[in-house]
PDB file of C-alpha atoms in Angstrom:
ATOM      1  CA  MET A 259     -26.081 -61.355-107.608  1.00 33.00           C
ATOM      2  CA  ARG A 260     -26.703 -57.674-106.956  1.00 35.00           C
ATOM      3  CA  GLN A 261     -30.573 -56.823-108.177  1.00 39.00           C
ATOM      4  CA  ARG A 262     -29.763 -53.566-110.060  1.00 38.00           C
ATOM      5  CA  TYR A 263     -32.135 -50.412-109.756  1.00 37.00           C
ATOM      6  CA  GLU A 264     -33.549 -48.282-112.457  1.00 43.00           C
ATOM      7  CA  PRO A 265     -32.716 -44.654-111.084  1.00 45.00           C
ATOM      8  CA  LEU A 266     -36.169 -43.336-112.156  1.00 51.00           C
ATOM      9  CA  PRO A 267     -39.664 -44.932-113.165  1.00 48.00           C
ATOM     10  CA  THR A 268     -39.490 -44.725-116.410  1.00 38.00           C
ATOM     11  CA  SER A 269     -43.243 -43.080-117.093  1.00 46.00           C
ATOM     12  CA  ALA A 270     -41.281 -40.453-114.915  1.00 46.00           C
ATOM     13  CA  ALA A 271     -38.067 -40.697-117.015  1.00 41.00           C
ATOM     14  CA  ARG A 272     -40.006 -40.240-121.175  1.00 36.00           C
ATOM     15  CA  GLN A 273     -40.899 -35.952-119.379  1.00 43.00           C
ATOM     16  CA  ALA A 274     -37.931 -35.565-118.527  1.00 38.00           C
ATOM     17  CA  GLY A 275     -37.412 -32.299-120.533  1.00 35.00           C
ATOM     18  CA  ALA A 276     -41.144 -31.720-120.927  1.00 38.00           C
ATOM     19  CA  GLY A 277     -43.567 -28.947-118.983  1.00 37.00           C
ATOM     20  CA  HIS A 278     -45.762 -29.460-116.593  1.00 40.00           C
ATOM     21  CA  PRO A 279     -49.072 -28.920-116.214  1.00 40.00           C
ATOM     22  CA  ASP A 280     -50.175 -27.017-113.090  1.00 44.00           C
ATOM     23  CA  ARG A 281     -53.738 -28.092-111.012  1.00 43.00           C
ATOM     24  CA  ALA A 282     -55.627 -26.428-113.875  1.00 41.00           C
ATOM     25  CA  GLY A 283     -53.824 -27.749-117.042  1.00 43.00           C
ATOM     26  CA  ALA A 284     -51.513 -24.655-117.672  1.00 40.00           C
ATOM     27  CA  PRO A 285     -47.399 -25.842-118.338  1.00 42.00           C
ATOM     28  CA  ARG A 286     -45.623 -24.045-115.748  1.00 48.00           C
ATOM     29  CA  MET A 287     -42.546 -22.333-117.548  1.00 49.00           C
ATOM     30  CA  ARG A 288     -40.112 -21.963-114.596  1.00 53.00           C
ATOM     31  CA  GLN A 289     -36.579 -22.379-115.679  1.00 60.00           C
ATOM     32  CA  ASN A 290     -33.155 -21.588-113.979  1.00 66.00           C
ATOM     33  CA  GLU A 291     -35.296 -21.446-111.031  1.00 80.00           C
ATOM     34  CA  PRO A 292     -34.283 -24.320-108.390  1.00 90.00           C
ATOM     35  CA  VAL A 293     -36.669 -26.809-107.956  1.00 94.00           C
ATOM     36  CA  ARG A 294     -36.689 -28.470-103.923  1.00 96.00           C
ATOM     37  CA  LEU A 295     -36.505 -31.417-102.629  1.00 97.00           C
ATOM     38  CA  TYR A 296     -39.068 -33.021 -99.937  1.00 98.00           C
ATOM     39  CA  LEU A 297     -37.662 -35.998 -98.868  1.00 98.00           C
ATOM     40  CA  VAL A 298     -39.579 -37.657 -95.834  1.00 98.00           C
ATOM     41  CA  ARG A 299     -38.633 -40.841 -93.587  1.00 98.00           C
ATOM     42  CA  HIS A 300     -41.772 -42.904 -93.436  1.00 98.00           C
ATOM     43  CA  GLY A 301     -43.476 -42.658 -90.571  1.00 98.00           C
ATOM     44  CA  GLN A 302     -43.605 -45.123 -87.678  1.00 98.00           C
ATOM     45  CA  THR A 303     -43.617 -49.093 -89.044  1.00 98.00           C
ATOM     46  CA  VAL A 304     -44.787 -52.400 -86.484  1.00 98.00           C
ATOM     47  CA  PHE A 305     -40.485 -53.455 -87.184  1.00 97.00           C
ATOM     48  CA  ASN A 306     -40.349 -49.432 -85.494  1.00 97.00           C
ATOM     49  CA  ALA A 307     -42.564 -49.979 -82.910  1.00 97.00           C
ATOM     50  CA  LEU A 308     -40.479 -54.050 -81.380  1.00 97.00           C
ATOM     51  CA  GLY A 309     -37.380 -52.089 -82.228  1.00 96.00           C
ATOM     52  CA  ARG A 310     -36.773 -54.362 -85.375  1.00 97.00           C
ATOM     53  CA  THR A 311     -34.056 -53.823 -88.334  1.00 96.00           C
ATOM     54  CA  GLN A 312     -36.122 -52.725 -91.916  1.00 95.00           C
ATOM     55  CA  GLY A 313     -33.857 -52.092 -94.666  1.00 96.00           C
ATOM     56  CA  TRP A 314     -35.028 -54.142 -97.099  1.00 96.00           C
ATOM     57  CA  SER A 315     -37.272 -55.755 -95.185  1.00 95.00           C
ATOM     58  CA  ASP A 316     -40.979 -54.284 -94.928  1.00 93.00           C
ATOM     59  CA  SER A 317     -43.619 -53.438 -92.116  1.00 95.00           C
ATOM     60  CA  PRO A 318     -46.448 -51.548 -92.624  1.00 97.00           C
ATOM     61  CA  LEU A 319     -47.077 -48.424 -90.738  1.00 98.00           C
ATOM     62  CA  THR A 320     -48.726 -49.101 -86.734  1.00 98.00           C
ATOM     63  CA  ASP A 321     -51.483 -45.960 -86.231  1.00 98.00           C
ATOM     64  CA  VAL A 322     -48.985 -44.008 -84.553  1.00 98.00           C
ATOM     65  CA  GLY A 323     -47.440 -44.240 -88.230  1.00 98.00           C
ATOM     66  CA  ARG A 324     -50.263 -43.418 -89.385  1.00 98.00           C
ATOM     67  CA  ALA A 325     -51.464 -40.726 -87.592  1.00 98.00           C
ATOM     68  CA  THR A 326     -47.770 -39.303 -88.639  1.00 98.00           C
ATOM     69  CA  ALA A 327     -47.700 -38.882 -92.315  1.00 98.00           C
ATOM     70  CA  ALA A 328     -50.753 -37.675 -92.674  1.00 98.00           C
ATOM     71  CA  ARG A 329     -49.967 -34.450 -89.857  1.00 98.00           C
ATOM     72  CA  VAL A 330     -46.726 -33.295 -92.177  1.00 98.00           C
ATOM     73  CA  GLY A 331     -49.263 -33.649 -95.103  1.00 97.00           C
ATOM     74  CA  ALA A 332     -51.018 -31.274 -92.908  1.00 97.00           C
ATOM     75  CA  ASN A 333     -48.568 -28.982 -92.011  1.00 97.00           C
ATOM     76  CA  LEU A 334     -46.728 -28.979 -94.879  1.00 97.00           C
ATOM     77  CA  VAL A 335     -49.943 -27.502 -96.082  1.00 96.00           C
ATOM     78  CA  GLY A 336     -50.908 -25.976 -92.521  1.00 94.00           C
ATOM     79  CA  LEU A 337     -47.763 -23.885 -92.088  1.00 94.00           C
ATOM     80  CA  GLY A 338     -47.330 -22.701 -95.341  1.00 94.00           C
ATOM     81  CA  GLU A 339     -44.132 -25.174 -96.349  1.00 95.00           C
ATOM     82  CA  ALA A 340     -45.678 -26.765 -99.425  1.00 94.00           C
ATOM     83  CA  PRO A 341     -49.166 -26.093-101.037  1.00 95.00           C
ATOM     84  CA  SER A 342     -48.349 -29.399-103.303  1.00 96.00           C
ATOM     85  CA  PHE A 343     -45.771 -30.807-105.452  1.00 97.00           C
ATOM     86  CA  ASP A 344     -45.164 -31.674-108.788  1.00 97.00           C
ATOM     87  CA  ALA A 345     -44.221 -34.646-108.719  1.00 98.00           C
ATOM     88  CA  ALA A 346     -44.341 -37.409-105.711  1.00 98.00           C
ATOM     89  CA  TYR A 347     -41.490 -40.439-105.185  1.00 98.00           C
ATOM     90  CA  ALA A 348     -42.040 -43.567-103.339  1.00 98.00           C
ATOM     91  CA  ALA A 349     -39.544 -46.125-102.413  1.00 98.00           C
ATOM     92  CA  ASP A 350     -41.590 -49.714-103.331  1.00 97.00           C
ATOM     93  CA  MET A 351     -42.231 -51.401 -99.979  1.00 97.00           C
ATOM     94  CA  VAL A 352     -45.500 -50.821 -98.146  1.00 97.00           C
ATOM     95  CA  ARG A 353     -44.152 -48.152 -95.970  1.00 98.00           C
ATOM     96  CA  HIS A 354     -43.514 -45.940 -97.704  1.00 98.00           C
ATOM     97  CA  GLY A 355     -45.534 -46.392-100.057  1.00 98.00           C
ATOM     98  CA  GLU A 356     -48.450 -45.931 -96.876  1.00 98.00           C
ATOM     99  CA  THR A 357     -46.474 -43.378 -95.954  1.00 98.00           C
ATOM    100  CA  ALA A 358     -46.741 -41.458 -99.266  1.00 98.00           C
ATOM    101  CA  ALA A 359     -50.809 -42.055 -99.646  1.00 98.00           C
ATOM    102  CA  LEU A 360     -51.585 -40.860 -96.646  1.00 98.00           C
ATOM    103  CA  LEU A 361     -49.373 -37.566 -96.420  1.00 98.00           C
ATOM    104  CA  LEU A 362     -50.311 -36.635-100.091  1.00 98.00           C
ATOM    105  CA  GLY A 363     -54.048 -37.602 -99.101  1.00 97.00           C
ATOM    106  CA  ALA A 364     -54.152 -34.928 -95.783  1.00 97.00           C
ATOM    107  CA  MET A 365     -52.381 -31.737 -98.169  1.00 97.00           C
ATOM    108  CA  ALA A 366     -55.817 -33.061-100.862  1.00 95.00           C
ATOM    109  CA  ASP A 367     -53.198 -33.486-103.620  1.00 91.00           C
ATOM    110  CA  GLY A 368     -53.945 -35.816-106.510  1.00 93.00           C
ATOM    111  CA  VAL A 369     -50.420 -35.639-108.019  1.00 96.00           C
ATOM    112  CA  PRO A 370     -49.456 -39.102-109.268  1.00 97.00           C
ATOM    113  CA  LEU A 371     -47.407 -41.311-107.182  1.00 98.00           C
ATOM    114  CA  GLU A 372     -44.087 -43.245-108.354  1.00 97.00           C
ATOM    115  CA  ARG A 373     -42.589 -46.358-106.742  1.00 97.00           C
ATOM    116  CA  THR A 374     -39.733 -46.559-107.417  1.00 96.00           C
ATOM    117  CA  ALA A 375     -37.059 -49.033-105.986  1.00 96.00           C
ATOM    118  CA  GLY A 376     -33.665 -46.919-106.144  1.00 97.00           C
ATOM    119  CA  LEU A 377     -35.096 -44.811-102.874  1.00 98.00           C
ATOM    120  CA  ARG A 378     -35.681 -48.236-100.570  1.00 97.00           C
ATOM    121  CA  GLU A 379     -33.238 -48.512 -97.648  1.00 97.00           C
ATOM    122  CA  THR A 380     -29.594 -49.943 -97.169  1.00 97.00           C
ATOM    123  CA  GLY A 381     -29.768 -53.406 -96.995  1.00 96.00           C
ATOM    124  CA  PHE A 382     -28.827 -55.296 -93.238  1.00 96.00           C
ATOM    125  CA  GLY A 383     -28.454 -58.046 -95.301  1.00 95.00           C
ATOM    126  CA  GLY A 384     -28.390 -61.503 -92.762  1.00 95.00           C
ATOM    127  CA  TYR A 385     -29.266 -58.174 -89.657  1.00 96.00           C
ATOM    128  CA  GLU A 386     -32.744 -57.445 -90.775  1.00 96.00           C
ATOM    129  CA  GLY A 387     -35.084 -58.233 -88.166  1.00 95.00           C
ATOM    130  CA  MET A 388     -33.151 -58.536 -85.854  1.00 96.00           C
ATOM    131  CA  LYS A 389     -33.244 -56.763 -82.340  1.00 96.00           C
ATOM    132  CA  VAL A 390     -31.605 -52.790 -82.972  1.00 94.00           C
ATOM    133  CA  LYS A 391     -29.637 -53.253 -79.850  1.00 93.00           C
ATOM    134  CA  ALA A 392     -28.818 -56.817 -80.512  1.00 95.00           C
ATOM    135  CA  LEU A 393     -26.907 -55.579 -83.819  1.00 94.00           C
ATOM    136  CA  TRP A 394     -25.479 -52.970 -82.156  1.00 93.00           C
ATOM    137  CA  ARG A 395     -23.597 -55.336 -79.936  1.00 94.00           C
ATOM    138  CA  ARG A 396     -22.645 -57.969 -82.524  1.00 94.00           C
ATOM    139  CA  MET A 397     -21.508 -55.597 -85.341  1.00 94.00           C
ATOM    140  CA  ASP A 398     -19.349 -53.750 -81.683  1.00 95.00           C
ATOM    141  CA  GLU A 399     -17.869 -57.354 -81.267  1.00 95.00           C
ATOM    142  CA  HIS A 400     -16.982 -57.454 -85.320  1.00 94.00           C
ATOM    143  CA  LEU A 401     -15.061 -54.221 -84.372  1.00 95.00           C
ATOM    144  CA  ARG A 402     -13.055 -56.018 -80.999  1.00 95.00           C
ATOM    145  CA  ASP A 403     -12.618 -58.460 -83.581  1.00 94.00           C
ATOM    146  CA  ARG A 404     -10.864 -57.049 -85.965  1.00 93.00           C
ATOM    147  CA  GLY A 405      -8.376 -55.356 -83.531  1.00 95.00           C
ATOM    148  CA  ASP A 406     -10.532 -52.452 -83.944  1.00 95.00           C
ATOM    149  CA  ALA A 407     -11.114 -50.743 -80.548  1.00 94.00           C
ATOM    150  CA  ARG A 408     -13.958 -48.614 -81.208  1.00 94.00           C
ATOM    151  CA  LYS A 409     -18.176 -48.587 -80.854  1.00 94.00           C
ATOM    152  CA  VAL A 410     -19.935 -48.763 -84.479  1.00 92.00           C
ATOM    153  CA  PHE A 411     -21.511 -45.608 -83.192  1.00 89.00           C
ATOM    154  CA  GLU A 412     -17.667 -43.290 -83.204  1.00 93.00           C
ATOM    155  CA  LEU A 413     -16.924 -44.865 -86.882  1.00 94.00           C
ATOM    156  CA  SER A 414     -18.320 -42.355 -89.928  1.00 93.00           C
ATOM    157  CA  LEU A 415     -21.353 -42.470 -91.298  1.00 94.00           C
ATOM    158  CA  ARG A 416     -19.180 -44.979 -94.731  1.00 95.00           C
ATOM    159  CA  GLU A 417     -17.613 -46.704 -91.695  1.00 96.00           C
ATOM    160  CA  ARG A 418     -21.312 -48.254 -90.374  1.00 95.00           C
ATOM    161  CA  ILE A 419     -22.661 -48.923 -93.551  1.00 96.00           C
ATOM    162  CA  ASP A 420     -19.437 -51.163 -94.833  1.00 97.00           C
ATOM    163  CA  LEU A 421     -20.162 -52.601 -91.546  1.00 96.00           C
ATOM    164  CA  PHE A 422     -22.689 -53.636 -92.226  1.00 95.00           C
ATOM    165  CA  ARG A 423     -22.295 -55.396 -95.379  1.00 95.00           C
ATOM    166  CA  ASP A 424     -18.430 -56.785 -93.560  1.00 94.00           C
ATOM    167  CA  SER A 425     -19.564 -57.976 -90.325  1.00 94.00           C
ATOM    168  CA  ASN A 426     -23.110 -59.302 -92.161  1.00 94.00           C
ATOM    169  CA  PRO A 427     -23.879 -62.400 -89.986  1.00 93.00           C
ATOM    170  CA  SER A 428     -26.275 -64.695 -93.617  1.00 93.00           C
ATOM    171  CA  PRO A 429     -24.243 -64.009 -96.601  1.00 90.00           C
ATOM    172  CA  GLU A 430     -26.519 -65.992 -97.856  1.00 91.00           C
ATOM    173  CA  HIS A 431     -28.655 -62.426 -97.933  1.00 93.00           C
ATOM    174  CA  GLU A 432     -26.962 -59.999 -99.333  1.00 91.00           C
ATOM    175  CA  ALA A 433     -26.448 -56.975 -97.145  1.00 95.00           C
ATOM    176  CA  GLU A 434     -25.691 -52.703 -99.257  1.00 96.00           C
ATOM    177  CA  GLY A 435     -22.294 -51.339 -98.733  1.00 97.00           C
ATOM    178  CA  TYR A 436     -21.825 -47.641 -99.014  1.00 97.00           C
ATOM    179  CA  ALA A 437     -20.047 -47.820-101.981  1.00 98.00           C
ATOM    180  CA  ALA A 438     -23.726 -49.400-103.613  1.00 97.00           C
ATOM    181  CA  ALA A 439     -26.400 -47.646-101.585  1.00 98.00           C
ATOM    182  CA  SER A 440     -24.917 -44.034-103.106  1.00 97.00           C
ATOM    183  CA  THR A 441     -24.184 -44.726-105.923  1.00 97.00           C
ATOM    184  CA  ARG A 442     -28.271 -46.149-106.358  1.00 97.00           C
ATOM    185  CA  LEU A 443     -29.594 -42.502-104.632  1.00 97.00           C
ATOM    186  CA  LEU A 444     -27.514 -40.378-106.004  1.00 96.00           C
ATOM    187  CA  GLY A 445     -29.048 -41.357-109.637  1.00 96.00           C
ATOM    188  CA  VAL A 446     -32.417 -41.779-108.063  1.00 96.00           C
ATOM    189  CA  ALA A 447     -31.564 -37.770-106.963  1.00 95.00           C
ATOM    190  CA  ALA A 448     -29.582 -37.216-109.997  1.00 94.00           C
ATOM    191  CA  GLY A 449     -33.203 -38.778-112.307  1.00 94.00           C
ATOM    192  CA  ILE A 450     -35.298 -36.379-110.345  1.00 93.00           C
ATOM    193  CA  GLY A 451     -33.486 -33.610-110.899  1.00 91.00           C
ATOM    194  CA  SER A 452     -33.107 -34.160-114.258  1.00 91.00           C
ATOM    195  CA  ALA A 453     -36.716 -35.107-115.284  1.00 94.00           C
ATOM    196  CA  HIS A 454     -38.154 -32.359-113.269  1.00 94.00           C
ATOM    197  CA  ALA A 455     -36.120 -29.214-113.784  1.00 89.00           C
ATOM    198  CA  ASP A 456     -38.294 -27.298-114.460  1.00 91.00           C
ATOM    199  CA  ALA A 457     -40.464 -27.839-111.501  1.00 95.00           C
ATOM    200  CA  GLU A 458     -41.198 -26.199-107.874  1.00 96.00           C
ATOM    201  CA  ARG A 459     -41.674 -29.330-105.318  1.00 97.00           C
ATOM    202  CA  VAL A 460     -41.062 -32.775-105.864  1.00 98.00           C
ATOM    203  CA  LEU A 461     -41.543 -35.118-102.705  1.00 98.00           C
ATOM    204  CA  ALA A 462     -39.916 -38.240-101.863  1.00 98.00           C
ATOM    205  CA  VAL A 463     -40.350 -40.898 -99.633  1.00 98.00           C
ATOM    206  CA  SER A 464     -37.859 -43.279 -98.599  1.00 98.00           C
ATOM    207  CA  SER A 465     -35.905 -44.368 -95.276  1.00 98.00           C
ATOM    208  CA  GLY A 466     -33.808 -43.015 -92.500  1.00 97.00           C
ATOM    209  CA  MET A 467     -30.302 -44.182 -93.222  1.00 96.00           C
ATOM    210  CA  ALA A 468     -31.229 -44.040 -97.307  1.00 98.00           C
ATOM    211  CA  ILE A 469     -31.869 -40.063 -96.691  1.00 97.00           C
ATOM    212  CA  LEU A 470     -28.511 -40.445 -94.678  1.00 97.00           C
ATOM    213  CA  VAL A 471     -26.121 -41.669 -97.542  1.00 97.00           C
ATOM    214  CA  LEU A 472     -27.797 -39.491 -99.623  1.00 97.00           C
ATOM    215  CA  LEU A 473     -26.427 -36.880 -97.406  1.00 96.00           C
ATOM    216  CA  ASP A 474     -23.108 -37.620 -97.462  1.00 95.00           C
ATOM    217  CA  ALA A 475     -22.626 -38.797-100.676  1.00 96.00           C
ATOM    218  CA  LEU A 476     -24.376 -34.873-101.877  1.00 95.00           C
ATOM    219  CA  GLY A 477     -21.387 -33.250 -98.904  1.00 93.00           C
ATOM    220  CA  ILE A 478     -24.501 -30.485 -98.670  1.00 85.00           C
ATOM    221  CA  ALA A 479     -24.836 -31.424 -95.191  1.00 72.00           C
ATOM    222  CA  GLU A 480     -22.898 -33.029 -91.773  1.00 78.00           C
ATOM    223  CA  PRO A 481     -26.087 -36.140 -91.396  1.00 82.00           C
ATOM    224  CA  PRO A 482     -27.249 -35.757 -87.764  1.00 88.00           C
ATOM    225  CA  ARG A 483     -26.762 -40.154 -86.320  1.00 88.00           C
ATOM    226  CA  PHE A 484     -30.636 -40.758 -86.988  1.00 92.00           C
ATOM    227  CA  LEU A 485     -33.556 -39.322 -88.434  1.00 96.00           C
ATOM    228  CA  GLU A 486     -36.984 -39.750 -86.534  1.00 97.00           C
ATOM    229  CA  ASN A 487     -40.500 -41.560 -88.492  1.00 98.00           C
ATOM    230  CA  GLY A 488     -41.964 -38.703 -90.025  1.00 98.00           C
ATOM    231  CA  SER A 489     -39.124 -35.967 -90.298  1.00 98.00           C
ATOM    232  CA  VAL A 490     -38.503 -34.132 -93.132  1.00 98.00           C
ATOM    233  CA  THR A 491     -35.131 -32.655 -94.602  1.00 97.00           C
ATOM    234  CA  ILE A 492     -34.712 -30.166 -97.654  1.00 97.00           C
ATOM    235  CA  LEU A 493     -32.701 -30.008-100.613  1.00 96.00           C
ATOM    236  CA  GLU A 494     -32.370 -27.316-103.211  1.00 95.00           C
ATOM    237  CA  ARG A 495     -31.243 -28.148-106.911  1.00 93.00           C
ATOM    238  CA  ASP A 496     -30.327 -25.421-108.785  1.00 88.00           C
ATOM    239  CA  GLY A 497     -28.008 -26.293-112.115  1.00 84.00           C
ATOM    240  CA  ASP A 498     -26.343 -29.320-110.503  1.00 83.00           C
ATOM    241  CA  ARG A 499     -25.618 -27.826-107.292  1.00 89.00           C
ATOM    242  CA  TRP A 500     -27.808 -29.080-104.419  1.00 93.00           C
ATOM    243  CA  THR A 501     -27.832 -27.937-101.124  1.00 94.00           C
ATOM    244  CA  ALA A 502     -29.399 -27.838 -97.334  1.00 95.00           C
ATOM    245  CA  VAL A 503     -32.569 -26.118 -96.699  1.00 95.00           C
ATOM    246  CA  GLU A 504     -33.784 -28.289 -93.204  1.00 95.00           C
ATOM    247  CA  VAL A 505     -32.491 -31.888 -92.308  1.00 95.00           C
ATOM    248  CA  GLY A 506     -34.743 -34.146 -90.246  1.00 96.00           C
ATOM    249  CA  SER A 507     -36.755 -31.187 -89.568  1.00 96.00           C
ATOM    250  CA  THR A 508     -39.797 -32.764 -86.961  1.00 96.00           C
ATOM    251  CA  ARG A 509     -41.514 -29.808 -86.830  1.00 96.00           C
ATOM    252  CA  PHE A 510     -44.158 -30.210 -89.578  1.00 97.00           C
ATOM    253  CA  ALA A 511     -44.708 -34.441 -87.774  1.00 97.00           C
ATOM    254  CA  ASP A 512     -44.999 -32.128 -84.921  1.00 92.00           C
ATOM    255  CA  GLY A 513     -47.075 -29.823 -85.874  1.00 70.00           C
ATOM    256  CA  ALA A 514     -45.206 -26.553 -84.529  1.00 52.00           C
TER     257      ALA A 514
END
């Protein structure tokens, strides 16, 4: 049975429509102004360093990943992009929470961090823990077996996500198709937009494929093939319309 995801934690949902205090405690009044959503891919993990697939599995950040997360936070401030956040979210896994905590700590931003399973990576089922190169070979074999001459990276993002589900080597461990993943992530984005309509900046720490699926589902940018650890994707919401400001930027992780 598929796990159901709440679009946002209930504590955030209760704040919908309410004024959000600034650091001095006065209410923010930014009605009818766009809110920026900063989607950050988590820092490098042990599984990333080993070349293994994660998905709904988890592993902690490496020293490189922790340094990247802190550098992103410091540079969001230092490069004048985001002195602080009005709200902060992270997926419910160790790598996401650790990235968010280090990023916010480097900013000296005391905003409370909300955790939500809705920001998780797409689920890869029986592929989780497998070497990434072996995964791509297996998916290419599945394509050949069904008479498709294309390689996996010649597929659209939607087709690739569905191929994880359709070629799942361990069906008892459910893999997530595009429809399920996009519905989940669109729900989170809509919930954040509604709950923080009067905010200026909101942080959301997620995973690479999940961010790509959201971009594709919103139809606001041509998703790149890959997002680097610590990359920042900035979306802007004005009313019910989302636009992309930056996609997969590494300038905050690189400090340039």
